[in-house]
mmCIF file of C-alpha atoms in Angstrom:
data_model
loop_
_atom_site.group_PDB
_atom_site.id
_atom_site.type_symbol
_atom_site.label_atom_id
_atom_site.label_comp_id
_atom_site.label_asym_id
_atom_site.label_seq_id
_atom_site.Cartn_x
_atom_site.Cartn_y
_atom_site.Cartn_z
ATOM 1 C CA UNK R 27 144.326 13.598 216.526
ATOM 2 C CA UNK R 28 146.344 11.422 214.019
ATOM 3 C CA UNK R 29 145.483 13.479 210.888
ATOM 4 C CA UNK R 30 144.999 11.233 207.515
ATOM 5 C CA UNK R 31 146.042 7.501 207.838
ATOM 6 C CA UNK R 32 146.962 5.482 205.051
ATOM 7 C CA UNK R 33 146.802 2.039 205.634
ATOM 8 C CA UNK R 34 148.862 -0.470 204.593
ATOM 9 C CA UNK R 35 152.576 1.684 204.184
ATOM 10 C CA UNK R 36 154.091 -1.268 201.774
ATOM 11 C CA UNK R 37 152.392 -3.936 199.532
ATOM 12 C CA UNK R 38 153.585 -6.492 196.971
ATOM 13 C CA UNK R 39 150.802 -7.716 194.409
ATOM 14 C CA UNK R 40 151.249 -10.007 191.489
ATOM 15 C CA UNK R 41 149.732 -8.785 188.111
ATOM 16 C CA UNK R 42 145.834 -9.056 188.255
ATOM 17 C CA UNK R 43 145.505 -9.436 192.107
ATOM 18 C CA UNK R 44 142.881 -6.710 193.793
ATOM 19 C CA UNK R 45 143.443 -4.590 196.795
ATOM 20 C CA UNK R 46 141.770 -1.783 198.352
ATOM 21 C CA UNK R 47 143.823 1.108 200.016
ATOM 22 C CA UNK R 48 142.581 2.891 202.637
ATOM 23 C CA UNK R 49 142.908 6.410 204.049
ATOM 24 C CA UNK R 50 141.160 7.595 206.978
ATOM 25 C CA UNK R 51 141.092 11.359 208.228
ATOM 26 C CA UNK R 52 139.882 12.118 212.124
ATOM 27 C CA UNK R 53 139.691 16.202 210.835
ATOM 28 C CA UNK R 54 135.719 15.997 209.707
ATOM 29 C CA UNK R 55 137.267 17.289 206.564
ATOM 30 C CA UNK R 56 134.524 16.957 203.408
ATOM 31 C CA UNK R 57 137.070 16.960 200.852
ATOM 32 C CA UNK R 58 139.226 13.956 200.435
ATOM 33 C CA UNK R 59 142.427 13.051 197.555
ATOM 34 C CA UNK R 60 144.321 10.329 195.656
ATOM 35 C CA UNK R 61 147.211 10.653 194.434
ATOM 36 C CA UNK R 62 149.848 8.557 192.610
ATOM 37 C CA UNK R 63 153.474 9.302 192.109
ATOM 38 C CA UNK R 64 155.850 7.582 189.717
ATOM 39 C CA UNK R 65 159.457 7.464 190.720
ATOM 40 C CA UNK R 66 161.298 11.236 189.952
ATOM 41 C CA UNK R 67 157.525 12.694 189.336
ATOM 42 C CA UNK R 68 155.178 14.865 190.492
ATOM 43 C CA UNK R 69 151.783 13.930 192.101
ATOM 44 C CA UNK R 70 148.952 13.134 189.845
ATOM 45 C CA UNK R 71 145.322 13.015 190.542
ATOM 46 C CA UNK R 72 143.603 9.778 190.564
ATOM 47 C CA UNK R 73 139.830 10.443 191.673
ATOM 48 C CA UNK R 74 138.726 12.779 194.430
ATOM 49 C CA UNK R 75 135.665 13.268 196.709
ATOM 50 C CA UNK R 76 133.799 16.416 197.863
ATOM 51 C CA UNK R 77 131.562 14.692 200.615
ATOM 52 C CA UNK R 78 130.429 11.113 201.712
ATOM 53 C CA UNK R 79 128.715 9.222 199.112
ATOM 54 C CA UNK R 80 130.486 11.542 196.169
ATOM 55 C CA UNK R 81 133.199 10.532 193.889
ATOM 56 C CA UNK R 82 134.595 12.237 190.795
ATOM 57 C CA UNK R 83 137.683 11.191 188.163
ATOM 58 C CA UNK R 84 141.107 13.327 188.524
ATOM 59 C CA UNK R 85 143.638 12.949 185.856
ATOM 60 C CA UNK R 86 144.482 9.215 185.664
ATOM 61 C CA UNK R 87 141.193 7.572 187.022
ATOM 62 C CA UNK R 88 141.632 4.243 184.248
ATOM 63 C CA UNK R 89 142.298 1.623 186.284
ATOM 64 C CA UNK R 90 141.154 2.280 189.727
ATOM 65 C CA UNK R 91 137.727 2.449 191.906
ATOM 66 C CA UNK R 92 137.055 4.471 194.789
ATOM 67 C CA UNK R 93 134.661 4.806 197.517
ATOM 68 C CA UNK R 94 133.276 7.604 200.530
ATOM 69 C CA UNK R 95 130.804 5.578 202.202
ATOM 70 C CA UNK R 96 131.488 7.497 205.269
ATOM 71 C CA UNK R 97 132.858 10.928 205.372
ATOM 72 C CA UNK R 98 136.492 10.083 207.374
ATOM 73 C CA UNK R 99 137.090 7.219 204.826
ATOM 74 C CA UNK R 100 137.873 7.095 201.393
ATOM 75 C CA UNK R 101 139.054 3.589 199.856
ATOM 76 C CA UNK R 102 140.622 3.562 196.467
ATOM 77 C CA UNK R 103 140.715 -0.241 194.823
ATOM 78 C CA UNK R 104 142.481 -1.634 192.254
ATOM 79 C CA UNK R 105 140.665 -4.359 190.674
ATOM 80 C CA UNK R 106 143.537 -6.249 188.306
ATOM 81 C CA UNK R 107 146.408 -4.992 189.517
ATOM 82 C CA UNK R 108 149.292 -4.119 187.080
ATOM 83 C CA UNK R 109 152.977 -3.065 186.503
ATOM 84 C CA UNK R 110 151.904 0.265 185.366
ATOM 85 C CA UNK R 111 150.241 0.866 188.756
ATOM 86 C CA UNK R 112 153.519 0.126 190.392
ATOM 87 C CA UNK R 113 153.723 3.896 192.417
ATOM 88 C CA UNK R 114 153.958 5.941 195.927
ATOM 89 C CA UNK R 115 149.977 6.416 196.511
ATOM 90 C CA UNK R 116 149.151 9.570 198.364
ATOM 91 C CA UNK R 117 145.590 10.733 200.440
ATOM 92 C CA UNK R 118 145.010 14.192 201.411
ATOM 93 C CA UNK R 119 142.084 15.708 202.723
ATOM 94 C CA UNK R 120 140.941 19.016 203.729
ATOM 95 C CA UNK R 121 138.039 21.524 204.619
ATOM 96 C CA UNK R 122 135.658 23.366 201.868
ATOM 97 C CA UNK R 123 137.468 26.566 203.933
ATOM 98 C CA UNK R 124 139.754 27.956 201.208
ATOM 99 C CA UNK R 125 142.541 29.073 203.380
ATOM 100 C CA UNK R 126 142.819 26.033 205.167
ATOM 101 C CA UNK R 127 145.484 23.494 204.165
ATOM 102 C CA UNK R 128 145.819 20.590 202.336
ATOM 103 C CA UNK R 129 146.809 17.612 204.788
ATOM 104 C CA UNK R 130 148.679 14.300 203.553
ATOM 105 C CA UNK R 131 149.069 10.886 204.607
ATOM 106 C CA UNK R 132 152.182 9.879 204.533
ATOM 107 C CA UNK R 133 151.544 7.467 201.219
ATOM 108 C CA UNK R 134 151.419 3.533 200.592
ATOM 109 C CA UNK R 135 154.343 1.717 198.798
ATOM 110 C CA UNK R 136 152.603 -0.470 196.355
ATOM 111 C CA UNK R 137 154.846 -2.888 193.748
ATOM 112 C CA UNK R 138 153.200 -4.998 190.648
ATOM 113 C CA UNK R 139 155.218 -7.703 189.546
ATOM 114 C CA UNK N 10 141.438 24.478 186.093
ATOM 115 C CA UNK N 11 143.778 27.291 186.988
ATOM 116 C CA UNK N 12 147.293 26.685 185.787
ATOM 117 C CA UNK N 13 151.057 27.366 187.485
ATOM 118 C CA UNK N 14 154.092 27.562 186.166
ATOM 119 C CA UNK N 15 157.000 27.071 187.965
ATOM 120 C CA UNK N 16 160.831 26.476 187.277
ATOM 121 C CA UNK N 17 161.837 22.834 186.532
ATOM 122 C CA UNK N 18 164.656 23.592 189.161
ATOM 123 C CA UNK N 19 166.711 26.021 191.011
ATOM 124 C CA UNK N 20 169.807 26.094 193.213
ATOM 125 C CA UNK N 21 170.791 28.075 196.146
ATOM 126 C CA UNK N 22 174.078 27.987 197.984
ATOM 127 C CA UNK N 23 173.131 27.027 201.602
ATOM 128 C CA UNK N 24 172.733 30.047 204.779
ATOM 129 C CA UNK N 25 171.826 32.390 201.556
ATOM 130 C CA UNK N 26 167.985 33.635 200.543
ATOM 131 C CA UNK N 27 165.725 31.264 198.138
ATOM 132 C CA UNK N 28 163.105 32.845 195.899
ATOM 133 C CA UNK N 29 160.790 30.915 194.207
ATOM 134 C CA UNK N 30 158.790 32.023 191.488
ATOM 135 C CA UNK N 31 155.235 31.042 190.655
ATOM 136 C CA UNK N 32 153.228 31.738 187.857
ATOM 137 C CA UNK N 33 149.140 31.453 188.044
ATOM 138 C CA UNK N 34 147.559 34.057 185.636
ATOM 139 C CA UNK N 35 144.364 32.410 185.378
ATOM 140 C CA UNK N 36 142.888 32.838 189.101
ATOM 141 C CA UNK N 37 140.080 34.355 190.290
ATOM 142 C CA UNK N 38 139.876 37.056 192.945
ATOM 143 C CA UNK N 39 138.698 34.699 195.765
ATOM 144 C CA UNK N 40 141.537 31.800 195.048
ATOM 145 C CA UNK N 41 144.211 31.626 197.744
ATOM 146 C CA UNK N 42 147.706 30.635 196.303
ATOM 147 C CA UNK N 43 149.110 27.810 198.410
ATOM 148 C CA UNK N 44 152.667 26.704 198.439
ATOM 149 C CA UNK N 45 153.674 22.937 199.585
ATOM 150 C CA UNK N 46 156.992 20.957 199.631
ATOM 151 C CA UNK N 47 157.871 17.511 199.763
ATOM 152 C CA UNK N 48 161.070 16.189 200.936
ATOM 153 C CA UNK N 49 163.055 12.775 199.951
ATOM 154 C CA UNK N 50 160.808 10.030 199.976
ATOM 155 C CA UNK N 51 158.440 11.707 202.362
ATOM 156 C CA UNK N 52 154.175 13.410 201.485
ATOM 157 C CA UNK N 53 153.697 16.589 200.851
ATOM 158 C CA UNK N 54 154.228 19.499 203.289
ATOM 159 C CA UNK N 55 152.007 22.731 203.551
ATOM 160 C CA UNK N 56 154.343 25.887 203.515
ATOM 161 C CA UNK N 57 152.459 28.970 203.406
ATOM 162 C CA UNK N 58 149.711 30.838 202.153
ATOM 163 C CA UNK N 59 148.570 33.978 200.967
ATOM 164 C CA UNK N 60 145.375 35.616 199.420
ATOM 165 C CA UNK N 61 146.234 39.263 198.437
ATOM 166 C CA UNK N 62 149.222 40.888 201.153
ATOM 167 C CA UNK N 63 151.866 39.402 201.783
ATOM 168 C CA UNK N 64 152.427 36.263 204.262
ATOM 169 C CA UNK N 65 154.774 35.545 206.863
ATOM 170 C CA UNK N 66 155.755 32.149 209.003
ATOM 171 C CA UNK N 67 157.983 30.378 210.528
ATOM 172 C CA UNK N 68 158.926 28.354 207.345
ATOM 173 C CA UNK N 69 159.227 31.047 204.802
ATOM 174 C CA UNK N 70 157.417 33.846 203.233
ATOM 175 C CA UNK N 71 155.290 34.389 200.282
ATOM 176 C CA UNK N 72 155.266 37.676 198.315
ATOM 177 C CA UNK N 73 151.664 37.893 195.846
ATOM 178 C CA UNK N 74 152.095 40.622 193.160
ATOM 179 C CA UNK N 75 149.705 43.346 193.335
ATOM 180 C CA UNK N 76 147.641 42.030 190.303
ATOM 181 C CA UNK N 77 147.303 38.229 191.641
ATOM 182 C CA UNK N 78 149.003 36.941 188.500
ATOM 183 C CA UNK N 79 152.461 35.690 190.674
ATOM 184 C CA UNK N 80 154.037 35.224 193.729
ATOM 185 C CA UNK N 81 157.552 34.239 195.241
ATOM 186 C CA UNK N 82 158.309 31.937 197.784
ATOM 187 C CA UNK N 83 160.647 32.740 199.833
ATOM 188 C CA UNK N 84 163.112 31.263 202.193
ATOM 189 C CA UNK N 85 165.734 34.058 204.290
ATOM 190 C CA UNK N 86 168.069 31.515 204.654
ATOM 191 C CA UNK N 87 168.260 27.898 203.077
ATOM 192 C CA UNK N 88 169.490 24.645 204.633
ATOM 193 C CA UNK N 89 170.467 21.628 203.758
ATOM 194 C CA UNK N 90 166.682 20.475 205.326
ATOM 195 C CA UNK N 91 165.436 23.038 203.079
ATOM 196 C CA UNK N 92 166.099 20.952 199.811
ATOM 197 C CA UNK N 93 163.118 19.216 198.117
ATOM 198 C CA UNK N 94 160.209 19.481 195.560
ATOM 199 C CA UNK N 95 158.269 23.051 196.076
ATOM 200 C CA UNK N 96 154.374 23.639 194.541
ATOM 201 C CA UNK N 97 152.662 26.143 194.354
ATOM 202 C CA UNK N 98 148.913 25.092 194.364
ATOM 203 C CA UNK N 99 145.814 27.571 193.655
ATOM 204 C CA UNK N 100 142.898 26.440 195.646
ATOM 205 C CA UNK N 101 139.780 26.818 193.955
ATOM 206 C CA UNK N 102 136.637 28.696 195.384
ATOM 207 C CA UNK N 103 133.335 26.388 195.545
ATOM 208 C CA UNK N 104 132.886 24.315 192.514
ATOM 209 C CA UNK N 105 136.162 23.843 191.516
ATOM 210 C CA UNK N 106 137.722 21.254 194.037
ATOM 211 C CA UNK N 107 139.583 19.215 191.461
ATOM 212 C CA UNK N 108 143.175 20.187 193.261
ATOM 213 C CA UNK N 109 146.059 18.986 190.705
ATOM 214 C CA UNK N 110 149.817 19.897 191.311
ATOM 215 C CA UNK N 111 151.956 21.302 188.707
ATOM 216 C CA UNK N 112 155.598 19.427 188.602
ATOM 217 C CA UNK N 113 156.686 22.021 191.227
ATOM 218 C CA UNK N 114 160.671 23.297 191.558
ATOM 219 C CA UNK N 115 163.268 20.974 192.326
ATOM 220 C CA UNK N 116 165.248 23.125 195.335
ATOM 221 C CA UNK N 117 169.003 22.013 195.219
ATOM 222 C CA UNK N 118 170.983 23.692 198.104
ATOM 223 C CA UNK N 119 174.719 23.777 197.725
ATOM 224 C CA UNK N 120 176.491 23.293 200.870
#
């Protein structure tokens, strides 16, 4: 049982390059999270997902694309990278069961030059 | 949304009792109150939780006031590993999953 994986842990992109980040859960948790944090701030909500196949926009969703084509994975893409996206990217996931916890990945690294 | 409001930051002289205060006036009756913490340059922890009575763990303990509108974190005796970012989170019954943190309390412990 690894929990949620966040794959890659570092990345270096020049300004308008794409990636896709992944995050993976083994939990069969339905809801899934991404979250960006600048340096010295808290976490901010970039989209979210309450099953496979749904997405909705969290607080800063400019910018960014994401995807649940299957329930355990939820990809979130940048599509022309830039400096402003420089941040610590975070995944959680957990169940639709209220007193059950929240459950991080341990976050991806990502510098724009 | 319902909204928190916790101290910027707080310090605590180490072996002595924490409290941390959270603010979340606007929640229903069936939102739990969850508290997480996040050490240097590591994700997000969970803590604790708590619905109505008070909770007990290993890691701390979480006092809700009687009318839902607060509760306090609490840690019996700080350490040095006990220093980092605290949130308290309210999770949202159905319909509401949006989960966004507050900017949390910075916990400084003073050796």
């Amino acid at each position: 049982n690894a929990g949620v994986t966040q794959t890659p842990k570092f990345r270096v992109l020049k300004t308008g390059q794409s990636m896709t980040l992944l995050c993976a859960q083994d939990m069969n948790h339905e809801y899934m999270y991404w979250y960006r944090q600048d340096p010295g701030m808290g976490l901010r909500l970039i989209h979210y997902s309450v099953g496979e196949g749904t997405t909705a926009k969290g607080e800063v969703p400019d910018g960014y694309n994401v995807s649940r084509l299957k329930k355990q994975n939820f990809l979130l893409g940048l599509e022309s990278a830039a400096p402003s996206q420089t941040s610590v990217y975070f995944c959680a996931s957990r169940t639709q069961i209220l007193s059950n916890s929240l459950h991080f990945g341990n976050g991806t690294r990502l510098t724009v030059t | 949304d319902a909204k928190t409001t916790q101290p910027n930051s707080m310090e605590s002289n180490e072996e002595e009792p924490v409290h941390l205060p959270c603010n979340h006036s606007t929640i229903s009756g069936t939102d739990y109150i969850h508290w997480y913490r996040q050490l240097p340059s590591q994700g997000p922890e969970y803590v604790i939780h708590g619905l109505t009575s008070n909770v007990n763990n290993r890691m701390a303990s979480l006092a809700i006031a009687e009318d839902r509108k607060s509760s306090t974190l609490i840690l019996h005796r700080a350490t040095l590993r006990d220093a980092a970012v605290y949130y308290c989170i309210p999770l949202l019954n159905f319909g509401n999953e949006k989960l966004t943190f507050g900017t949390g309390t910075r916990l400084t412990i003073i050796p």
